[in-house]
Tab-separated table of C-alpha atoms in Angstrom:
chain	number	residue	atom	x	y	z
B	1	UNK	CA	-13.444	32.945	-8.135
B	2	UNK	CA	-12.233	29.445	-8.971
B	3	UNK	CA	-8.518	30.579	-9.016
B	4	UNK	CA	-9.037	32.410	-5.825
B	5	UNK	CA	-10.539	28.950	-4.092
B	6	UNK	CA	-7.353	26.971	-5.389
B	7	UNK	CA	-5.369	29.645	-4.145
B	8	UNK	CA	-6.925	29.560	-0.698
B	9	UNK	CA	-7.312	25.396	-0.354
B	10	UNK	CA	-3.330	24.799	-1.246
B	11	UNK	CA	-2.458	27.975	1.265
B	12	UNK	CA	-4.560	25.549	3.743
B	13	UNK	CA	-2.566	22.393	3.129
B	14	UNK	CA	0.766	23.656	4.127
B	15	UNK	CA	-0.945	25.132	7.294
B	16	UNK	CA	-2.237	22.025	8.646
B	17	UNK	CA	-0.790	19.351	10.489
B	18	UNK	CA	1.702	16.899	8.350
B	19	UNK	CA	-0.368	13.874	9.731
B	20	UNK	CA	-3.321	14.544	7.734
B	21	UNK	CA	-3.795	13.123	3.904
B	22	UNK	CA	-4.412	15.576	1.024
B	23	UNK	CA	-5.770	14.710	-2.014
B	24	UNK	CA	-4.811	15.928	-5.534
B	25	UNK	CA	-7.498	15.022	-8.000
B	26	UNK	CA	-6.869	14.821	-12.112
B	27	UNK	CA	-8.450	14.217	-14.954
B	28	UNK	CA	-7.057	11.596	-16.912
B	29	UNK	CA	-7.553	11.318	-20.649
B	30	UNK	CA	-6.516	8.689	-22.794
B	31	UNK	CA	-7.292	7.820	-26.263
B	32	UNK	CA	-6.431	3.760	-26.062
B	33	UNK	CA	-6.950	2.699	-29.583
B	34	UNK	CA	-4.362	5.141	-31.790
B	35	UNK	CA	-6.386	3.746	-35.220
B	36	UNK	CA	-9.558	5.648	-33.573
B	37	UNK	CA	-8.373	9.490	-32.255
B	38	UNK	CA	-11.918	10.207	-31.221
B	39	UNK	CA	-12.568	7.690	-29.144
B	40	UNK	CA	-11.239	8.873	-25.593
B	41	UNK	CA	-11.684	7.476	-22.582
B	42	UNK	CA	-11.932	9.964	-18.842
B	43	UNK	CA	-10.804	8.165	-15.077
B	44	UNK	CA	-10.893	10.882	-12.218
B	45	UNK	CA	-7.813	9.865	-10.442
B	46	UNK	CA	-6.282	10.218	-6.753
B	47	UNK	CA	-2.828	11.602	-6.008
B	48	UNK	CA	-3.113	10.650	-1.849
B	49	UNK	CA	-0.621	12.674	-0.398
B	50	UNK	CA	1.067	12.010	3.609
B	51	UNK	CA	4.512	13.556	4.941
B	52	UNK	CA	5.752	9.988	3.958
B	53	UNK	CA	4.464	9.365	0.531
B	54	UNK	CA	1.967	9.452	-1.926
B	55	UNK	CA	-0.561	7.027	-3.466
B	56	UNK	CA	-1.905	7.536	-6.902
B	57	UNK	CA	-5.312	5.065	-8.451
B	58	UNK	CA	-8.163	5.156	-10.127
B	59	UNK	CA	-11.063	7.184	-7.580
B	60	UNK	CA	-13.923	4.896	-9.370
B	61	UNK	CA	-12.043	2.053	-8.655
B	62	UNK	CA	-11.251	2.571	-4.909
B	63	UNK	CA	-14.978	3.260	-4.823
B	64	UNK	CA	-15.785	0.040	-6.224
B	65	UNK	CA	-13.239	-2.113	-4.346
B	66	UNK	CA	-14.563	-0.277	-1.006
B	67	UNK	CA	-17.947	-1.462	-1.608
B	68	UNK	CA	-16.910	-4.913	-2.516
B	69	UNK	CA	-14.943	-5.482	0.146
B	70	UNK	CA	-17.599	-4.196	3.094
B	71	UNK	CA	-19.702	-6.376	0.963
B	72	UNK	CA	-17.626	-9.315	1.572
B	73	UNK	CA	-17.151	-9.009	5.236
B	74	UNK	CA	-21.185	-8.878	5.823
B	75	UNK	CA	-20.728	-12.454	3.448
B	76	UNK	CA	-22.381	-10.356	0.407
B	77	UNK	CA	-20.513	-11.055	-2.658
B	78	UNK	CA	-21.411	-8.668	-5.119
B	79	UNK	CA	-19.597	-8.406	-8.698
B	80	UNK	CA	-18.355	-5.211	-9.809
B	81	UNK	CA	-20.115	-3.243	-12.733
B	82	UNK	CA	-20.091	-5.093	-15.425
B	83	UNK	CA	-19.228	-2.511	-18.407
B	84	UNK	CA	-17.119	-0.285	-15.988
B	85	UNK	CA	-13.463	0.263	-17.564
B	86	UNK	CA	-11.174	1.071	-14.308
B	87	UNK	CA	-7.775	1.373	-14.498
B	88	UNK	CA	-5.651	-1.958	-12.120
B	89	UNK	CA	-3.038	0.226	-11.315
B	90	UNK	CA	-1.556	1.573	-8.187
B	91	UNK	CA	1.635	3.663	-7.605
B	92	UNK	CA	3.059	4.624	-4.406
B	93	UNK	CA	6.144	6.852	-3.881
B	94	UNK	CA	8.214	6.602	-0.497
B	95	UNK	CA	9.359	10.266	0.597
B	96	UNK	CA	11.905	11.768	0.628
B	97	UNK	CA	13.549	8.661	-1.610
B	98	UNK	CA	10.532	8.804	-3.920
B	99	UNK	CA	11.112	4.956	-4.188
B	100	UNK	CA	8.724	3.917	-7.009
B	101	UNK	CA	6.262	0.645	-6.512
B	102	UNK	CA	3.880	-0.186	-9.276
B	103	UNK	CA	1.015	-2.907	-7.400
B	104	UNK	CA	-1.110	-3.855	-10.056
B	105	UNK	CA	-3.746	-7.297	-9.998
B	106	UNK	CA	-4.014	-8.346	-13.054
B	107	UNK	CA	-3.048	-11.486	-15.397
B	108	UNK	CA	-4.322	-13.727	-11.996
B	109	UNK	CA	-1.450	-12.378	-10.491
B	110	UNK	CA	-0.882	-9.284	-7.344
B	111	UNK	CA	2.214	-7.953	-8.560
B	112	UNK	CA	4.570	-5.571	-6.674
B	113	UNK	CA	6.940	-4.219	-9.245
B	114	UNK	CA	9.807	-1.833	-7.948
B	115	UNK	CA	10.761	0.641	-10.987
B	116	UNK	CA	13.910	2.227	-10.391
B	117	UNK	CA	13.725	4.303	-13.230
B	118	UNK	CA	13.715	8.000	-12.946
B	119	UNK	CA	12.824	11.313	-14.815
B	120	UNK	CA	15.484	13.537	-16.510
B	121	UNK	CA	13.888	16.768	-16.610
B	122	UNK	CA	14.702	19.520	-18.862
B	123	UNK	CA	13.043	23.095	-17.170
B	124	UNK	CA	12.560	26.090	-19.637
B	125	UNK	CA	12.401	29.084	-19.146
B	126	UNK	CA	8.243	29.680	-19.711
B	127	UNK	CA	5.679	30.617	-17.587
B	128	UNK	CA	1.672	30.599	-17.805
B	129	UNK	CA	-1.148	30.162	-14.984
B	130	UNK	CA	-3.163	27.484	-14.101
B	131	UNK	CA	-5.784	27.086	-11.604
B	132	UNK	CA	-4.392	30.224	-9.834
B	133	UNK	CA	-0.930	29.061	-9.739
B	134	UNK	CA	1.959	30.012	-11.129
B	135	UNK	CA	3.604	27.228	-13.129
B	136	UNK	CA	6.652	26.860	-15.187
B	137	UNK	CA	7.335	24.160	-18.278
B	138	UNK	CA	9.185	21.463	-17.940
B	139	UNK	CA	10.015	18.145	-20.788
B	140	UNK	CA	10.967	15.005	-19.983
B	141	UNK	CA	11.221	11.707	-21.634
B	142	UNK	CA	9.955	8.457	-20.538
B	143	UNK	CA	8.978	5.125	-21.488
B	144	UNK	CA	8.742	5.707	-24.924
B	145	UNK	CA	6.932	8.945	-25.297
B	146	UNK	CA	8.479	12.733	-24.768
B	147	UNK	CA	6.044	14.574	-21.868
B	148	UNK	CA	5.522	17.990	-21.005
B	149	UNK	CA	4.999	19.243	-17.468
B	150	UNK	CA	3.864	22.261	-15.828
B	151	UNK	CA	4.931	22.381	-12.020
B	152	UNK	CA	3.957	24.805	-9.576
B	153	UNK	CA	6.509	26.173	-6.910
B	154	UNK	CA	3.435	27.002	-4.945
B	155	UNK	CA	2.931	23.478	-3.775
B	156	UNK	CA	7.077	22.422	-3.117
B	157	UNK	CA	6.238	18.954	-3.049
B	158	UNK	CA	8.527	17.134	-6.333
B	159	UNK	CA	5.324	14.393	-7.512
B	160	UNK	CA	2.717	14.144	-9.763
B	161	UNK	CA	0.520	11.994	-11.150
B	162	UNK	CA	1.515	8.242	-12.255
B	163	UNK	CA	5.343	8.007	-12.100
B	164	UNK	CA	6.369	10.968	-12.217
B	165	UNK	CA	8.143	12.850	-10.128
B	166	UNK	CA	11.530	15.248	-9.008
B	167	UNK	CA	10.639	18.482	-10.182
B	168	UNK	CA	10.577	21.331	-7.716
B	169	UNK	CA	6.964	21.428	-7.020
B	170	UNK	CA	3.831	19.171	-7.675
B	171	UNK	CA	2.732	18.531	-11.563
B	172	UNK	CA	-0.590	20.185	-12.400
B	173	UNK	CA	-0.630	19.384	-15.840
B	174	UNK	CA	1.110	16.469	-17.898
B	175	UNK	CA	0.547	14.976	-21.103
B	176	UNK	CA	2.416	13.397	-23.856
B	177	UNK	CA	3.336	15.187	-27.315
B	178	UNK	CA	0.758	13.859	-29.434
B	179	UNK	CA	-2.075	14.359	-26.790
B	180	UNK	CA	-3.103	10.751	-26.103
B	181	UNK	CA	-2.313	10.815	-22.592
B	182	UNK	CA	-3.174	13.951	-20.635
B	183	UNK	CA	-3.307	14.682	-16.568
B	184	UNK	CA	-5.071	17.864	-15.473
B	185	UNK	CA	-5.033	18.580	-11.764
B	186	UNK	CA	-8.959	19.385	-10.793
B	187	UNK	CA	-9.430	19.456	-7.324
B	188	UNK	CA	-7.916	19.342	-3.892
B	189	UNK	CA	-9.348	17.660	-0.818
B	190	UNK	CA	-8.017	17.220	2.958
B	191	UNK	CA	-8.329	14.968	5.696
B	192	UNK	CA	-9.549	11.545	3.738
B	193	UNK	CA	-8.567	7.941	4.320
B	194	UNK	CA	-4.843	7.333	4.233
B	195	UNK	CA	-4.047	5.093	1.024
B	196	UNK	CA	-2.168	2.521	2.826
B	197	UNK	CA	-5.543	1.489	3.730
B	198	UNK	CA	-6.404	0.617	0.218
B	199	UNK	CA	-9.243	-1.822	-0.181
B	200	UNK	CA	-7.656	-5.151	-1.446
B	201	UNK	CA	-10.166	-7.475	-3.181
B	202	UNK	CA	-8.139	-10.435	-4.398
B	203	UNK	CA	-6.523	-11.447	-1.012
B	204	UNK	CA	-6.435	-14.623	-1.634
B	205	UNK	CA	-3.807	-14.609	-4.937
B	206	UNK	CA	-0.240	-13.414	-2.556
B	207	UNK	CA	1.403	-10.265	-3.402
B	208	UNK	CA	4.570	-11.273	-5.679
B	209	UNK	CA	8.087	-8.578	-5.307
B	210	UNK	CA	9.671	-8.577	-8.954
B	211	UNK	CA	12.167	-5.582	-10.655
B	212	UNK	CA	10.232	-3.559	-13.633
B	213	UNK	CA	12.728	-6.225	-15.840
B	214	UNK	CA	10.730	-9.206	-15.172
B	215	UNK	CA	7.413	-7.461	-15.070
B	216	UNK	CA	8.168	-6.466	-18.651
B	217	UNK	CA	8.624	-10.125	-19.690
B	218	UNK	CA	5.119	-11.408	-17.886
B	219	UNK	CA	4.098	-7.800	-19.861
B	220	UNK	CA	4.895	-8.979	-23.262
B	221	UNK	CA	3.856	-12.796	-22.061
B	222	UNK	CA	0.865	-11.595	-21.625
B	223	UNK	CA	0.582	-9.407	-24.929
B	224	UNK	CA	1.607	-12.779	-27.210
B	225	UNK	CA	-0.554	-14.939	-25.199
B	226	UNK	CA	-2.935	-13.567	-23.115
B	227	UNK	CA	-5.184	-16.733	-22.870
B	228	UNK	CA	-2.385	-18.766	-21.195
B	229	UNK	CA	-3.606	-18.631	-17.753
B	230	UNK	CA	-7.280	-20.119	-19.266
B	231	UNK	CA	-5.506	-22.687	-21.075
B	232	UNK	CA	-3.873	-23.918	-18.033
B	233	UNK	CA	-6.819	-24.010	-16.424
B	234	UNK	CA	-8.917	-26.215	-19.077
B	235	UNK	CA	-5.457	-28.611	-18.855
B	236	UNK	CA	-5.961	-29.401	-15.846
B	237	UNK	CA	-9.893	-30.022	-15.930
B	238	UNK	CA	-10.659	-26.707	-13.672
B	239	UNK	CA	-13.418	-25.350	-16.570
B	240	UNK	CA	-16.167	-27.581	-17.573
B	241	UNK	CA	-18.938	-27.556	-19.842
B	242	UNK	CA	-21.537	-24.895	-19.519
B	243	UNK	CA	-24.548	-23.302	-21.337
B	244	UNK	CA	-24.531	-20.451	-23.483
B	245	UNK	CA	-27.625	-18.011	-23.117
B	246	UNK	CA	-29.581	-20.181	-26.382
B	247	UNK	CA	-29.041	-22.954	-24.555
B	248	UNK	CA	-26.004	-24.702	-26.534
B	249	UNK	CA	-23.606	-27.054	-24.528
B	250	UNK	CA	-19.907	-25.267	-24.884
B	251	UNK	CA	-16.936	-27.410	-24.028
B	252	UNK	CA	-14.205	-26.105	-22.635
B	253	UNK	CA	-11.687	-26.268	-25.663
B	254	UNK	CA	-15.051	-24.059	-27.401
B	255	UNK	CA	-15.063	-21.446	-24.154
B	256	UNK	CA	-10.817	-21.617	-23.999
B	257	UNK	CA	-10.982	-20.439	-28.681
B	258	UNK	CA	-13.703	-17.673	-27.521
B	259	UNK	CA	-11.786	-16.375	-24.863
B	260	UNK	CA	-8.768	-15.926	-26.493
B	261	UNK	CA	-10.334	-14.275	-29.400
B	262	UNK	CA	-11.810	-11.612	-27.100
B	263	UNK	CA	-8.762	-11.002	-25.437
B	264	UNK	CA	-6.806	-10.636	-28.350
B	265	UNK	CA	-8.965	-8.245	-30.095
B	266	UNK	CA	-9.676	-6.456	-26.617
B	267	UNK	CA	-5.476	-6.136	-27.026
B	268	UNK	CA	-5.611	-5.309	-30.755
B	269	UNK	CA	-8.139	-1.906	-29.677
B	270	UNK	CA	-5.076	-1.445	-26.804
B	271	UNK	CA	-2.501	-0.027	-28.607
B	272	UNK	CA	-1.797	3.377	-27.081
B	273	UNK	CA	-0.700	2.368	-23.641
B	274	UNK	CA	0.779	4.547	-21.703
B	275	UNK	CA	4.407	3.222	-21.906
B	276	UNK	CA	4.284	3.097	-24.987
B	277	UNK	CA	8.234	0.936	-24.909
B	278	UNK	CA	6.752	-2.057	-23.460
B	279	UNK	CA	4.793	-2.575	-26.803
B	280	UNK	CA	8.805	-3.034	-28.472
């Protein structure tokens, strides 16, 4: 029955009007610490789909940054969950050039990072099912780790989920070799908000254009030093003293060691990332 629904929904996409947004949904798991296999971590994420492009983020996260920013324009600021572990990223793809941009708000910085870099795909000669559709295998390699695909000429759109792309049909199934990273297409929806009208929280940091070159240097910045932004801030008297929850007085120099100790073991436990190359 469930094949038959897929079957129906993605014979339903191609029949309606080009304006209108579809929505691939996948599972995304990741195991983020490679010292600790069994510890895996799920985000549902959003392939947004126009005749233009496509938009691909974290679903909890759009849900969250929705809220916070209707919040903000009734003048209720509201933090986001406390414990919740989102993923930053956005990618959107211009069609038919499939021009990559990676927008990502992170390090106090809104970066737009234009990655040039594309796919080589190998296509063999096996077939299986998935979902109803018929899909074929296809291998790649990319940013440090050797994928495997499997496409569907069912849905002739060449995307899929993160950065990849230029196979002929839409990825329903991706992962790496050693199954730390894995993408499995769960769902389809039509007719939901276009993802140009993403939800920005941070407006008040501006947007900064850089090549995937120079994000890889504030990348590895960040990786050696990840408190530097902090420290500037304490040099120039921004962060004052404050009181812990016993009641202790902790200087800024005190709250500048402890931050950088979290974020460096936080890094330590990140080890797996996705492009795996930019940990070189």
């Amino acid at each position: 029955m469930k094949n038959i629904f897929f079957i129906i929904i993605s014979i339903c996409i191609y029949c309606t009007s080009n304006a209108q947004v579809k929505r691939f949904i996948y599972e995304y798991i990741t195991v983020p610490d490679s010292t600790d296999v069994a510890n895996k971590e799920i985000n549902i994420m959003y392939l947004d789909m126009t005749q233009k492009g496509s938009g691909f983020f974290d679903g909890q996260k759009y849900i969250s940054d929705s809220t916070l920013v209707s919040m903000a324009k009734k003048n209720q600021f509201i933090m986001p969950p406390k414990d919740s572990k989102f993923i930053d990223y956005r990618i959107i793809k211009e069609h038919p050039s499939y021009k990559l941009t990676f927008l990502v708000s992170t390090y106090n910085k809104r970066l737009s990072v234009t990655d040039l870099r594309k796919q080589i795909w190998h296509i063999e000669k096996i077939t299986d099912k998935y979902k109803g559709f018929n899909v074929q295998k296809a291998i790649t390699d990319f940013a440090g780790r050797r994928w495997i695909a499997w496409f569907t000429a069912d849905i002739p759109i060449p995307d899929g989920p993160y950065k990849f792309y230029g196979l002929p049909g839409l990825i329903l199934k991706l992962e790496d070799t050693i199954g730390s990273h894995k993408f499995n297409l769960t769902g389809i929806k039509n007719n939901i908000p276009d993802y140009n009208n993403y939800p920005v929280v941070n407006t008040r940091s501006p947007q900064i254009e850089i090549s995937q070159e120079k994000y890889i240097e504030i990348y590895k910045e960040y990786r050696r030093d990840p408190a530097k932004d902090y420290r500037i801030e304490v040099m120039k008297g921004n962060i004052f003293d404050s009181q812990d929850d016993n009641g202790n007085i902790k200087t800024p120099q005190q709250k500048l060691r402890d931050h950088e100790i979290l974020l460096k073991n936080k890094l330590k436990k990140d080890n797996n990332i996705i492009e795996l190359d930019l940990l070189k």
